[in-house]
GROMACS .gro file of C-alpha atoms in nm:
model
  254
    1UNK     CA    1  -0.567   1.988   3.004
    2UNK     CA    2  -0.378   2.115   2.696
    3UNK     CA    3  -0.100   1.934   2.585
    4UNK     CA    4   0.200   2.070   2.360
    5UNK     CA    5   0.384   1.802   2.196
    6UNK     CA    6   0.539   1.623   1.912
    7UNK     CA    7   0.244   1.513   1.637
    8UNK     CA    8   0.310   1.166   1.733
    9UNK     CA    9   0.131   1.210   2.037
   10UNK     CA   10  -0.224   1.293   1.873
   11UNK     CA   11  -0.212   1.024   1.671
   12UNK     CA   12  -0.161   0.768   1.896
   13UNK     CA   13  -0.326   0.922   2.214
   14UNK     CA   14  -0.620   1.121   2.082
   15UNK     CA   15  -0.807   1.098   2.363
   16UNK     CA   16  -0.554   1.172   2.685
   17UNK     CA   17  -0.615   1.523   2.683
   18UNK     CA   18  -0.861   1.810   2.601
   19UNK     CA   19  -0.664   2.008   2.357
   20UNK     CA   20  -0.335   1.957   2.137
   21UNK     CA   21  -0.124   2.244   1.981
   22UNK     CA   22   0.199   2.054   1.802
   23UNK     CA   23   0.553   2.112   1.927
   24UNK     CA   24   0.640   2.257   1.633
   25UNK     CA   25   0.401   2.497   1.560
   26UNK     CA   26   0.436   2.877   1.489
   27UNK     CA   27   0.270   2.967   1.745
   28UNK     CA   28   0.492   2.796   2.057
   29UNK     CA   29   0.763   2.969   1.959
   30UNK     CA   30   0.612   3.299   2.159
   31UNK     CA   31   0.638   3.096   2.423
   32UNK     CA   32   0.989   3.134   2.468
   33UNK     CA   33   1.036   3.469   2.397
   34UNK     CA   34   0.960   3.782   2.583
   35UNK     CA   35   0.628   3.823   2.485
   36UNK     CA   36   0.532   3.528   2.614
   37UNK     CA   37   0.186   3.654   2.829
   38UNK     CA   38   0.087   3.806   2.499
   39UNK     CA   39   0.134   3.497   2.316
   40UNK     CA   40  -0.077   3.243   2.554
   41UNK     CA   41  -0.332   3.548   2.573
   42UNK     CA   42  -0.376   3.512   2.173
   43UNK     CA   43  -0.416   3.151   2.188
   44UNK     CA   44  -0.784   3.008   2.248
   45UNK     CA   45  -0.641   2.731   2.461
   46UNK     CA   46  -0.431   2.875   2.627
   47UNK     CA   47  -0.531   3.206   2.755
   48UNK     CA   48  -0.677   3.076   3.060
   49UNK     CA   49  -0.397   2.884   3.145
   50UNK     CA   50  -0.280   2.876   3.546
   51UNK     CA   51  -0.036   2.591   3.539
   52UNK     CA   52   0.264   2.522   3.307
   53UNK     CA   53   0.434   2.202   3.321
   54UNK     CA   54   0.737   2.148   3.191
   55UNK     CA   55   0.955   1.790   3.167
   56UNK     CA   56   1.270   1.934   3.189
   57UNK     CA   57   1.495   2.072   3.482
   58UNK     CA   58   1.414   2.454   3.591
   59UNK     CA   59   1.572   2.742   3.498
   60UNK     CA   60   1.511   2.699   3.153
   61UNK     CA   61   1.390   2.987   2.889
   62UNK     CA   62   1.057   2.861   2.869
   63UNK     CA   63   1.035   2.834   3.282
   64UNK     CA   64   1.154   3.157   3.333
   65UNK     CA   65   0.873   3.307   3.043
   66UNK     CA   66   0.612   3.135   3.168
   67UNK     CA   67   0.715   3.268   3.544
   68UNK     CA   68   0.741   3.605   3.380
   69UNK     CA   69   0.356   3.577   3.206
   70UNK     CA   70   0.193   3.460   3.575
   71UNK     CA   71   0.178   3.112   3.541
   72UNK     CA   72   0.252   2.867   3.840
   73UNK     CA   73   0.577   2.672   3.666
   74UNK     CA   74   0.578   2.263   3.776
   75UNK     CA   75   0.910   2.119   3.644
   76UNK     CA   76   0.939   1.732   3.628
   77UNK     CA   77   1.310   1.595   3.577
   78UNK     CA   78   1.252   1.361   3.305
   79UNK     CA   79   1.615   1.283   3.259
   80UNK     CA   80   1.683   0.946   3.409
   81UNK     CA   81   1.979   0.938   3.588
   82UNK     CA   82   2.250   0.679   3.639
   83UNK     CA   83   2.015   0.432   3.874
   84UNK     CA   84   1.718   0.418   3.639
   85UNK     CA   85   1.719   0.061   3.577
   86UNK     CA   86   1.493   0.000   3.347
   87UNK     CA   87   1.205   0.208   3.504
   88UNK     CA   88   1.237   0.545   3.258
   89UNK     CA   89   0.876   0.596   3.244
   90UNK     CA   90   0.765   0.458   3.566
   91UNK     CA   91   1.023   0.722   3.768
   92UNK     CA   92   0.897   1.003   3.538
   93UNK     CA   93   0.532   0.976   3.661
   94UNK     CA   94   0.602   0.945   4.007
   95UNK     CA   95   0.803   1.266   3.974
   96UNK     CA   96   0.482   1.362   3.782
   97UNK     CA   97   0.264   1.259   4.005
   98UNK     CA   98   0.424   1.342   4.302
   99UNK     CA   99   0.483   1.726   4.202
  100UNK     CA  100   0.102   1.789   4.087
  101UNK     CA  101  -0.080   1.518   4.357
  102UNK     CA  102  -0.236   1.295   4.112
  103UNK     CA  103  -0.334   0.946   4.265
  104UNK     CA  104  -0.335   0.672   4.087
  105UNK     CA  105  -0.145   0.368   3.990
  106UNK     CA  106   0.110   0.373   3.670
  107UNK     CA  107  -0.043   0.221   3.352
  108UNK     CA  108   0.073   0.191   2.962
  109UNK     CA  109  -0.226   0.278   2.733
  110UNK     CA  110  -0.233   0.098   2.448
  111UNK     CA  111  -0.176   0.300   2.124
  112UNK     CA  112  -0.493   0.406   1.892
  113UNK     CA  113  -0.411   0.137   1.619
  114UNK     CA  114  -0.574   0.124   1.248
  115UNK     CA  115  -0.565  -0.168   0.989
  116UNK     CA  116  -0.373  -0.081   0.657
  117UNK     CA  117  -0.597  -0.073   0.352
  118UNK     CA  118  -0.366  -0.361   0.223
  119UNK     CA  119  -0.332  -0.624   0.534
  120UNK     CA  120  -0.058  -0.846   0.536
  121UNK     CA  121  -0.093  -1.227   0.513
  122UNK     CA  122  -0.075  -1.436   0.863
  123UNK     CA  123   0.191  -1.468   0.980
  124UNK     CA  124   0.409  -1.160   0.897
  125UNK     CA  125   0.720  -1.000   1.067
  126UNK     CA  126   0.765  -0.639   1.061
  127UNK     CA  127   1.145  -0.529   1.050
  128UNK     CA  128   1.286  -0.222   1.104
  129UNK     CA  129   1.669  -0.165   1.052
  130UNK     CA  130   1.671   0.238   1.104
  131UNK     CA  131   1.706   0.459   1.407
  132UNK     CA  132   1.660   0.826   1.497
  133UNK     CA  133   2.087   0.820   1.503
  134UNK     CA  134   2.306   0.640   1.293
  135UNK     CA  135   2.497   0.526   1.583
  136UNK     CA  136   2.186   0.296   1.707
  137UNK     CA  137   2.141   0.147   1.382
  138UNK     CA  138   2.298  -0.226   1.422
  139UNK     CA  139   2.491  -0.411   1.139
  140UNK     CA  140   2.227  -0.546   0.865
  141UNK     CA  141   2.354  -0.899   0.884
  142UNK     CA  142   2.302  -0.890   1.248
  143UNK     CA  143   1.947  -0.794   1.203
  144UNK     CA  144   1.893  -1.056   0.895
  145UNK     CA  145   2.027  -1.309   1.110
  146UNK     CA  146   1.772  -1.241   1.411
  147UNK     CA  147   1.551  -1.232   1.148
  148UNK     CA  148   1.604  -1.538   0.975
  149UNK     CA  149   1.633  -1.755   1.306
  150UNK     CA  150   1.285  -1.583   1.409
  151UNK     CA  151   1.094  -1.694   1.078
  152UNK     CA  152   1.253  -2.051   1.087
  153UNK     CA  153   1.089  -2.215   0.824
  154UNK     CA  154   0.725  -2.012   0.902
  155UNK     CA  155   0.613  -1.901   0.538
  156UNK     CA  156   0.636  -1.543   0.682
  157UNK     CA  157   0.578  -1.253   0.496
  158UNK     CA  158   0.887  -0.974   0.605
  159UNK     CA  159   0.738  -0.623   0.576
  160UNK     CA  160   0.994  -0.370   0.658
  161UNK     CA  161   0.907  -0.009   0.764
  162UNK     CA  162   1.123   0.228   0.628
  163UNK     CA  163   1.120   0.614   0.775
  164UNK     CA  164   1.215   0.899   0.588
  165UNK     CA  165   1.575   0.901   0.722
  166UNK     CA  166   1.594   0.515   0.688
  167UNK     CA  167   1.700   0.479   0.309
  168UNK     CA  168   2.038   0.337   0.387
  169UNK     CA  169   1.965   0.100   0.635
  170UNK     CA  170   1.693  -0.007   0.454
  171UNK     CA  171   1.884  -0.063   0.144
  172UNK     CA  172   2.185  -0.264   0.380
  173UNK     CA  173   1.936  -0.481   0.560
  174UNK     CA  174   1.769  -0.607   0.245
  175UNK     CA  175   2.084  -0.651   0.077
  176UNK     CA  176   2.158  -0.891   0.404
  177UNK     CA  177   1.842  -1.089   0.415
  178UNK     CA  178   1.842  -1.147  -0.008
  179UNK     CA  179   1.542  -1.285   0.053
  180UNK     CA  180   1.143  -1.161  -0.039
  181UNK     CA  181   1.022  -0.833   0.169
  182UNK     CA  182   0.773  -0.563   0.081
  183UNK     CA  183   0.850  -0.188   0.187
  184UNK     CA  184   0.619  -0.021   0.374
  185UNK     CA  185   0.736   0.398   0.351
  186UNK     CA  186   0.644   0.589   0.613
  187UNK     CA  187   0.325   0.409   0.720
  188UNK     CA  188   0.065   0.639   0.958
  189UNK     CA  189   0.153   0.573   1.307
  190UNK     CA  190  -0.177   0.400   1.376
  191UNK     CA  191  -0.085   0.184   1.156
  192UNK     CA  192   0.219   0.078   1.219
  193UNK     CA  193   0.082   0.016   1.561
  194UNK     CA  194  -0.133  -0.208   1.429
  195UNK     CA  195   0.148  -0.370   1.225
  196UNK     CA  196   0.356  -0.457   1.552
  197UNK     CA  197   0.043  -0.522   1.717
  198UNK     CA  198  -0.023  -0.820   1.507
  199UNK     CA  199   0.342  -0.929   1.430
  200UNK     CA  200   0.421  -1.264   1.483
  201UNK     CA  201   0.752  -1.063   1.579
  202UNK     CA  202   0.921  -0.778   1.520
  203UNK     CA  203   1.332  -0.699   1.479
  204UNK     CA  204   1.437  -0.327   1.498
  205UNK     CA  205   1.663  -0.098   1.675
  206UNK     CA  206   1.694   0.156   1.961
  207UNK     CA  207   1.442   0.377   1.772
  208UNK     CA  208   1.072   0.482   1.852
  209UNK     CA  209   0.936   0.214   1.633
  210UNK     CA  210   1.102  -0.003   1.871
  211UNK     CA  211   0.916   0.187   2.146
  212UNK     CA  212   0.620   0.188   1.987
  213UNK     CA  213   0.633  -0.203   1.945
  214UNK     CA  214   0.658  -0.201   2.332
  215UNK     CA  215   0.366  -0.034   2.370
  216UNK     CA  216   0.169  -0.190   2.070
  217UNK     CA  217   0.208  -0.540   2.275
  218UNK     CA  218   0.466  -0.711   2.019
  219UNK     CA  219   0.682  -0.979   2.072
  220UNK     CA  220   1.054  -0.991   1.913
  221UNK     CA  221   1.392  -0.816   1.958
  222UNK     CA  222   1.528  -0.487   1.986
  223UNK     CA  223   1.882  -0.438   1.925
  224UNK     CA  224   2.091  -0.201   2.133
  225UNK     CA  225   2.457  -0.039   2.041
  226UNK     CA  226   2.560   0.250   2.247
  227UNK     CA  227   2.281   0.364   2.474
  228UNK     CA  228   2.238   0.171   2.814
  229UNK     CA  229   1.895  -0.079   2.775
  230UNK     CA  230   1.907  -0.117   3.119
  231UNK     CA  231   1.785   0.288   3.140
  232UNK     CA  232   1.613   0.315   2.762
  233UNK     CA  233   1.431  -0.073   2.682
  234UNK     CA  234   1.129  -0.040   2.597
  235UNK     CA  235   0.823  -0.120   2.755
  236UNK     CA  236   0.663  -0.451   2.685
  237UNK     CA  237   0.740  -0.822   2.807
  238UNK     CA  238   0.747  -0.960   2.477
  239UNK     CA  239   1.053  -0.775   2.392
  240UNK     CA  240   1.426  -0.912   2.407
  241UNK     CA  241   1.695  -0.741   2.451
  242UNK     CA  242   2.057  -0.791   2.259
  243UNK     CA  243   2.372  -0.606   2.241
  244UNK     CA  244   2.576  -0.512   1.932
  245UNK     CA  245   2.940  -0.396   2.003
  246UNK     CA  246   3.041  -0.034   2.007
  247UNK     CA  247   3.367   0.119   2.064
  248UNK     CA  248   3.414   0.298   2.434
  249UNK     CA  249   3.391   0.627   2.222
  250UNK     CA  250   3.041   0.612   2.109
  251UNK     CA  251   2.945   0.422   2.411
  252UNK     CA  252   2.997   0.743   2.607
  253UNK     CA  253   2.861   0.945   2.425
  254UNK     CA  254   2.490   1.059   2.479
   0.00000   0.00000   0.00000
C-alpha cells in the first residue's frame, strides 16, 4: 500500500504502510491534471498502481483523472454528517472498510513517540493555547484558569508548545497565567507525543495537538468554541470536554 498524505502521517505512523509520497509534493500535483497516467507511470510507487482511494465524495478532479489513467476509483465519504456523534473516525473506517472488504475490528494505534533531548521534570503539564483557526482558539484566561485549577498546588512545571502560527496566543496565554513556563517551538511530532504522553495533563484547543493528545493517551481538557465536540472530540478517555461561548455567526460557520 502507498499512502499520499500530509508529513504528519510518517512521522507518527511509519510503519502503517509500504510507501509514503507527501501531500504536498511536486510530484502529486500530476495527479490532478490531464496527464495524470503519465504521471503515476513516472513514479516508482506508483506505476503499478490498480486501486485509488480517495476520502472524499466522487466526482472530484482527482476521481475523474485517476478514472481517466485506468485505475479502479474507491471513494470513502469522510465528511461526518449531522448524526456523527462523537464516532468521526469510527464511521470513516466502516465506510472504509466496508467499500474495500477489510475485516477487522476498529483500533487507535498509538503514535511513534520520542523523548526530547531535554526531559521535563515530573510532574509537568503541557499547554497549548493555539489552533489551526483563530476562531477555535479560546480566551487565554480561560485556559490559565483550567490550568491553574489542574496544577493545584503540584510543583508542576508548565511547558507550552507553541506552532508556527501560534505567536499570539502564545503571547495572550502567558500573559494570563503570569506565572513560570518554558516554550517549547515547534517540537518534532514524536515528541510532542511523547510530551502529552507523559503529561500529568494537558490544556489546549480544538487543534491537532489536541488530537494528537487523544491519541498519545493524555489526560486533561480540550476546549471547544464553534465546532460541534459532539462530531470533532478527540479520541481518548482521559480527555474532557468544555465549551467557550461563540456568537450564532461563527457557530455556523464551518
Amino acid at each position: 500500500m502507498h499512502v499520499i498524505a500530509p508529513r504528519c502521517l510518517a512521522e507518527l505512523y511509519p510503519g502503517l504502510y509500504d510507501s509514503f509520497t507527501s501531500a504536498d509534493a511536486a510530484a502529486v500535483a500530476g495527479l490532478f491534471s490531464a496527464g495524470a497516467r503519465e504521471s503515476l507511470s513516472a513514479h516508482p510507487a506508483w506505476r503499478d498502481a490498480t486501486t485509488a482511494v480517495l476520502f472524499e465524495r466522487g466526482g472530484s478532479v482527482i476521481a475523474r483523472r485517476m478514472g481517466e489513467a485506468g485505475l479502479r476509483v474507491v471513494n470513502i465519504d469522510a465528511l461526518p454528517g449531522a448524526n456523527a456523534g462523537g464516532r468521526y473516525g469510527r464511521l470513516v473506517w466502516q465506510r472504509t472498510a466496508a467499500a474495500l472488504g477489510i475485516a477487522g475490528a476498529f483500533s487507535i494505534p498509538a503514535p511513534c513517540a520520542r523523548a526530547p533531548a531535554r526531559e521535563p521534570r515530573q510532574p509537568f503539564v503541557v499547554v497549548h493555547p493555539g489552533s489551526g483557526s483563530p476562531r477555535k482558539v479560546a480566551p487565554a484566561a480561560l485556559l490559565a484558569g483550567i490550568c491553574r485549577a489542574r496544577r493545584a498546588d503540584q510543583a508542576c512545571e508548565v511547558l507550552v508548545l507553541r506552532g508556527e502560527a501560534d505567536e499570539e496566543a502564545v503571547a495572550g496565554f502567558l500573559g494570563a497565567w503570569g506565572g513560570a513556563a518554558r516554550v517549547i517551538d515547534q517540537p518534532p511530532l514524536p515528541e510532542a507525543a511523547w510530551l502529552l504522553a507523559h503529561a500529568a495533563f494537558y490544556v489546549g484547543n480544538d487543534s491537532g495537538i489536541s488530537h494528537l493528545a487523544g491519541v498519545a493517551g493524555a489526560r486533561g481538557c480540550v476546549v471547544f468554541g464553534p465546532t460541534d465536540p459532539r462530531v470533532w472530540r478527540p479520541f481518548g478517555a482521559g480527555l474532557e470536554v468544555l465549551r467557550f461561548p461563540v456568537n450564532s455567526s461563527d457557530r455556523a460557520r464551518p
